[in-house]
mmCIF file of C-alpha atoms and ligand atoms in Angstrom:
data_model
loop_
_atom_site.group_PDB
_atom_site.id
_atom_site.type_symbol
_atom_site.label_atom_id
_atom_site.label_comp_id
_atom_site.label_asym_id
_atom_site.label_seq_id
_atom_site.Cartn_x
_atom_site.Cartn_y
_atom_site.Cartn_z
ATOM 1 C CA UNK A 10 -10.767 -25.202 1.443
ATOM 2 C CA UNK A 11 -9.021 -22.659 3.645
ATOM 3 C CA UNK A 12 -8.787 -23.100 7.014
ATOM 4 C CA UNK A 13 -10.149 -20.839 9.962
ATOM 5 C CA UNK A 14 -7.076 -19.500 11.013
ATOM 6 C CA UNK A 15 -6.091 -18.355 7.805
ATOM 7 C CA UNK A 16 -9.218 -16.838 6.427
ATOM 8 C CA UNK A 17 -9.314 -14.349 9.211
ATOM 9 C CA UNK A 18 -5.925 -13.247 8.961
ATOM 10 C CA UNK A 19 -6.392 -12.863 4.963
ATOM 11 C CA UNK A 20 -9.613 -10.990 6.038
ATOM 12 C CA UNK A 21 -7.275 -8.631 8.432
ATOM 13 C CA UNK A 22 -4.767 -8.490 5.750
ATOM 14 C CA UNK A 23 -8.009 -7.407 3.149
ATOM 15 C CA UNK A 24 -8.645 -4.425 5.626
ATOM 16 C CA UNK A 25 -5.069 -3.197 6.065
ATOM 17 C CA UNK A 26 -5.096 -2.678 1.928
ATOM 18 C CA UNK A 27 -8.457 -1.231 2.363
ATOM 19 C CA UNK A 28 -7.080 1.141 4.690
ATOM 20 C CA UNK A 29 -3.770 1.857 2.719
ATOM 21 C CA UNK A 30 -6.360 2.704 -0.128
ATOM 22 C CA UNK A 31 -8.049 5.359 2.046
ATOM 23 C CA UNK A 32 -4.643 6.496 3.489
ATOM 24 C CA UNK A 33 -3.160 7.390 -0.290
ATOM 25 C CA UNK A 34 -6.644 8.553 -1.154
ATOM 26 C CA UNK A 35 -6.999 10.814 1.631
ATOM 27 C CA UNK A 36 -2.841 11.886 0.386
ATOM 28 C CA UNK A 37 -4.029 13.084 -2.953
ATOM 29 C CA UNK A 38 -7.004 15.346 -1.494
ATOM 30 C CA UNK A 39 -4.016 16.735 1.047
ATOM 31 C CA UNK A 40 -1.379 17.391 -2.637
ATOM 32 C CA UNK A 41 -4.253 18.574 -4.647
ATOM 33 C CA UNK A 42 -5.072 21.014 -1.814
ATOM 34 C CA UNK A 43 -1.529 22.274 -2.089
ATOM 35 C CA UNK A 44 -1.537 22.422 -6.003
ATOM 36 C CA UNK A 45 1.110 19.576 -6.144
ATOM 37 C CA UNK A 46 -1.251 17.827 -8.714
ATOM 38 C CA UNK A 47 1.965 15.693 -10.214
ATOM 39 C CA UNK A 48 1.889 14.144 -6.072
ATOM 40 C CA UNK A 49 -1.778 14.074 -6.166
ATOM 41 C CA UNK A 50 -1.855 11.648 -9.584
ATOM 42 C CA UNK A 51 0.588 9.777 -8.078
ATOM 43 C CA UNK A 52 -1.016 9.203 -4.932
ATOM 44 C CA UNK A 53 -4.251 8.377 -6.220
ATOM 45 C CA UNK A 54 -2.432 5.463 -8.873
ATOM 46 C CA UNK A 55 -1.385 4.399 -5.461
ATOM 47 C CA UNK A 56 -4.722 3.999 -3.687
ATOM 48 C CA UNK A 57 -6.386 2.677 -6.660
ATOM 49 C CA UNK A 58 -3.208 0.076 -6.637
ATOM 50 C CA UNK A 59 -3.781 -0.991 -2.646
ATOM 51 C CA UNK A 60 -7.463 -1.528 -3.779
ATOM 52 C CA UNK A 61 -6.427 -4.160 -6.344
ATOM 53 C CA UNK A 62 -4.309 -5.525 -3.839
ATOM 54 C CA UNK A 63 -7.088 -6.136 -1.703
ATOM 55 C CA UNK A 64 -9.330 -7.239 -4.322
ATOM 56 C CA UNK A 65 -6.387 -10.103 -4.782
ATOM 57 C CA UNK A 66 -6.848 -11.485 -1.392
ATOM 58 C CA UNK A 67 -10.606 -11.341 -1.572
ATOM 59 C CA UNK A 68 -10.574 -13.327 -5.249
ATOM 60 C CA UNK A 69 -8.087 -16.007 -3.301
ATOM 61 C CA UNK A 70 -10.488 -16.407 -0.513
ATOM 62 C CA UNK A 71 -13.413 -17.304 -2.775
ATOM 63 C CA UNK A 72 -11.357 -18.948 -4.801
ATOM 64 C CA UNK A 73 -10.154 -21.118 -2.229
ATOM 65 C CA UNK A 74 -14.079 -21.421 -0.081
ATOM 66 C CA UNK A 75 -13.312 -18.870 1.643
ATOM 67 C CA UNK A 76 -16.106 -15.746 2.973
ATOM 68 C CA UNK A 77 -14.298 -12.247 2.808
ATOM 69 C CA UNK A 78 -15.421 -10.081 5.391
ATOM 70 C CA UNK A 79 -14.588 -6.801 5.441
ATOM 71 C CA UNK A 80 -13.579 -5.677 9.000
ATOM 72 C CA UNK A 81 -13.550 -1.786 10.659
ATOM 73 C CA UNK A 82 -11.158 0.224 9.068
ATOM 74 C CA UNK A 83 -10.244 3.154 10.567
ATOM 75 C CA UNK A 84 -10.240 7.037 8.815
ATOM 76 C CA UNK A 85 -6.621 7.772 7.986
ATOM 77 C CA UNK A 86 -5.173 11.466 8.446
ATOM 78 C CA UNK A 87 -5.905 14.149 6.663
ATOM 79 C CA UNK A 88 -3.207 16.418 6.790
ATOM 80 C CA UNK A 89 0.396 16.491 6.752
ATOM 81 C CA UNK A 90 3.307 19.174 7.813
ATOM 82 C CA UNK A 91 4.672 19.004 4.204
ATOM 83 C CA UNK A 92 5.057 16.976 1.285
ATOM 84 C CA UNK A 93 8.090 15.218 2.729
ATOM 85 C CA UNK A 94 6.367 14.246 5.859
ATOM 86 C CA UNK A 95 3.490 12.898 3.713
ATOM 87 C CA UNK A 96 5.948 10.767 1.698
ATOM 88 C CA UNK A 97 7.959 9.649 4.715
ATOM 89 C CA UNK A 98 4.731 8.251 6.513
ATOM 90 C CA UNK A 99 4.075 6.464 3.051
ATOM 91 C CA UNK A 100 7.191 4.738 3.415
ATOM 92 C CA UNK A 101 6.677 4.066 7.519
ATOM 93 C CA UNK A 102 2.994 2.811 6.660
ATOM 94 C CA UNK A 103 4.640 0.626 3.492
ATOM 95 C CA UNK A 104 6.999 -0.761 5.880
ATOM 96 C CA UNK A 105 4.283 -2.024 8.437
ATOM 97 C CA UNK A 106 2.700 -3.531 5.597
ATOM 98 C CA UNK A 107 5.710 -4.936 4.567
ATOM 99 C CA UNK A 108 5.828 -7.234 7.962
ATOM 100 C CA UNK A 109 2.518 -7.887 7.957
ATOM 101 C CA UNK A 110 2.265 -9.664 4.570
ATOM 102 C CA UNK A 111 5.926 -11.261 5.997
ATOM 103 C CA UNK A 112 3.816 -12.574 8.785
ATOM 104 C CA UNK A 113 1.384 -13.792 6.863
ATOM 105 C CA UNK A 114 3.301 -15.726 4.840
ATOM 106 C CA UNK A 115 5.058 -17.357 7.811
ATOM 107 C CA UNK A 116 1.229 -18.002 8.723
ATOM 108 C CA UNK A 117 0.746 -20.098 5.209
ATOM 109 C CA UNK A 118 3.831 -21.954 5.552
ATOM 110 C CA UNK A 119 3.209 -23.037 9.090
ATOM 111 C CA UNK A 120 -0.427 -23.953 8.209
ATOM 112 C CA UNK A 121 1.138 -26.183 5.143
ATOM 113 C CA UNK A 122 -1.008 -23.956 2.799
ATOM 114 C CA UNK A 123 0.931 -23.791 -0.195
ATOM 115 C CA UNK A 124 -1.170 -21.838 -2.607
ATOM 116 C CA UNK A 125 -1.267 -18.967 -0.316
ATOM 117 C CA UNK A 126 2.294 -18.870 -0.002
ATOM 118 C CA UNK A 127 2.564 -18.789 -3.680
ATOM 119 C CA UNK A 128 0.143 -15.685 -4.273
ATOM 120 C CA UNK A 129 1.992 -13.954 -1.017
ATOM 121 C CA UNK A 130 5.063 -14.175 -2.980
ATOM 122 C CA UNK A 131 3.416 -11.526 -5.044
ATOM 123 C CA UNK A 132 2.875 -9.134 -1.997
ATOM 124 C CA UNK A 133 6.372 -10.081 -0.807
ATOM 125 C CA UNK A 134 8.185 -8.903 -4.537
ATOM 126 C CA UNK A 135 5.912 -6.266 -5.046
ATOM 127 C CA UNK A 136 6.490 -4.508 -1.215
ATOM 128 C CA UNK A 137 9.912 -4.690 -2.219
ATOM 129 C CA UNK A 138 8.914 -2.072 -5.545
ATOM 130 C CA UNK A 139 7.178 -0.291 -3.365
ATOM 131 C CA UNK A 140 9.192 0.701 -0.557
ATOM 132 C CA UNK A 141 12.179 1.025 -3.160
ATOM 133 C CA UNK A 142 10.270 3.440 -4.672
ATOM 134 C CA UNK A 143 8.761 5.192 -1.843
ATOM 135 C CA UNK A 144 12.319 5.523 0.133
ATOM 136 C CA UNK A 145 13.370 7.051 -3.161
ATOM 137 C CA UNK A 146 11.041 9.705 -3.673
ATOM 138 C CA UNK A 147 11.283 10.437 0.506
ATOM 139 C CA UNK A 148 15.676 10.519 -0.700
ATOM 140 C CA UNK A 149 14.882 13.305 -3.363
ATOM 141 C CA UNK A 150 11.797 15.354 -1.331
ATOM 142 C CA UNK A 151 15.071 15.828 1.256
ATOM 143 C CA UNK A 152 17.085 17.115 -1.427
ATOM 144 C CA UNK A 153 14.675 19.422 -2.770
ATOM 145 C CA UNK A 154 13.603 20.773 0.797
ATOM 146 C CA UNK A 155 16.045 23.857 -0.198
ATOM 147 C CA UNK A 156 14.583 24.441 -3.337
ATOM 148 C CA UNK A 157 11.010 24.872 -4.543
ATOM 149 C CA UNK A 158 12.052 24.551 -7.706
ATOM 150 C CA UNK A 159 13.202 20.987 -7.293
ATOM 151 C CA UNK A 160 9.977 20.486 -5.873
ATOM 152 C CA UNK A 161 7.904 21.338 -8.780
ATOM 153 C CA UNK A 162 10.637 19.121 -11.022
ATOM 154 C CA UNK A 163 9.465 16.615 -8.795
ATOM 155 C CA UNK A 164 6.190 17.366 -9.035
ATOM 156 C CA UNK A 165 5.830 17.625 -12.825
ATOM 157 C CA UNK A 166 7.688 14.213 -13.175
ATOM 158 C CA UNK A 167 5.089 12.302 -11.241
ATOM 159 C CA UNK A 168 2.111 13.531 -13.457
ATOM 160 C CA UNK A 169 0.095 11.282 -15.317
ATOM 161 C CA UNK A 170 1.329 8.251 -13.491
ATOM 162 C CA UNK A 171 -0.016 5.630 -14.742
ATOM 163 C CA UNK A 172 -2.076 3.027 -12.752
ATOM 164 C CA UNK A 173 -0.496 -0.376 -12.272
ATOM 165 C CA UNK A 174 -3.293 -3.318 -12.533
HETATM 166 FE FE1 OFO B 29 1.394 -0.963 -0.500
HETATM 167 O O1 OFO B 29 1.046 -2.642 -0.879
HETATM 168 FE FE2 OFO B 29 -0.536 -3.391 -0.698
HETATM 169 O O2 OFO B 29 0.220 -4.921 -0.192
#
């Protein structure tokens, strides 16, 4: 059975992937509306992504006798001043997430819980892909700022990306 403490910060934790869901949702209206559909696909792999990661915690909470309760989230932006400042708040929203699973985990292990510090090591390893590949795209969207046409490169290389399950 999981305790108290730690089924409400897995519930928190449940709502921040809910809202990074919305957030890369709401990313791929903003590139569609700009005809970057190669940004668009790849921000909607990524929202459909942050809702699996959610649907991870809520799995371990039942699992464990735990009630998942899904808690306000808030509307993310809408709009952005350009693709690179889209991709850089990505990254700067990835790298809040990145301390809050961190915190978490220091959570489990102080609580002794040792099955949810196995599953965070998941989250941990996987926020490490994530920003890696975030802070890379943000690295070539500076590059290409000069050159539309190493936009659209980039743009065409991140159609059809597929969905990670
Ligand atoms: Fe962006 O990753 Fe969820 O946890």
């Amino acid at each position: 059975m999981i305790s108290k403490k730690l089924e409400k910060a897995i519930n928190e934790q449940i709502a921040k992937e809910i809202y990074s869901s919305n957030l890369y949702l709401s990313m791929a209206g903003y590139f569609s509306s700009i005809s970057l559909a190669g940004m668009a696909s790849w921000m909607r792999a990524q929202s459909t992504e942050e809702l699996q990661h959610a649907y991870k915690l809520f799995d371990f909470l039942l699992d464990r006798g735990g009630l998942p309760v899904i808690g306000k989230i808030d509307s993310p932006p809408n709009h952005w001043k350009s693709p690179l400042d889209g991709f850089q708040v990505a990254l700067d929203h990835e790298k809040i997430i990145s301390k809050s699973i961190n915190d978490l985990a220091r959570l489990a292990r102080k609580e002794d819980d040792l099955s949810l510090e196995v599953l965070l090591h998941w989250f941990i390893t996987e926020q490490v892909e994530e920003e890696a590949t975030v802070s890379e795209l943000v690295d070539r969207l500076k590059l290409a700022s000069d050159s539309p046409g190493g936009l659209f490169i980039l743009d065409n290389e991140l159609r059809n990306t597929p969905i990670a399950q």
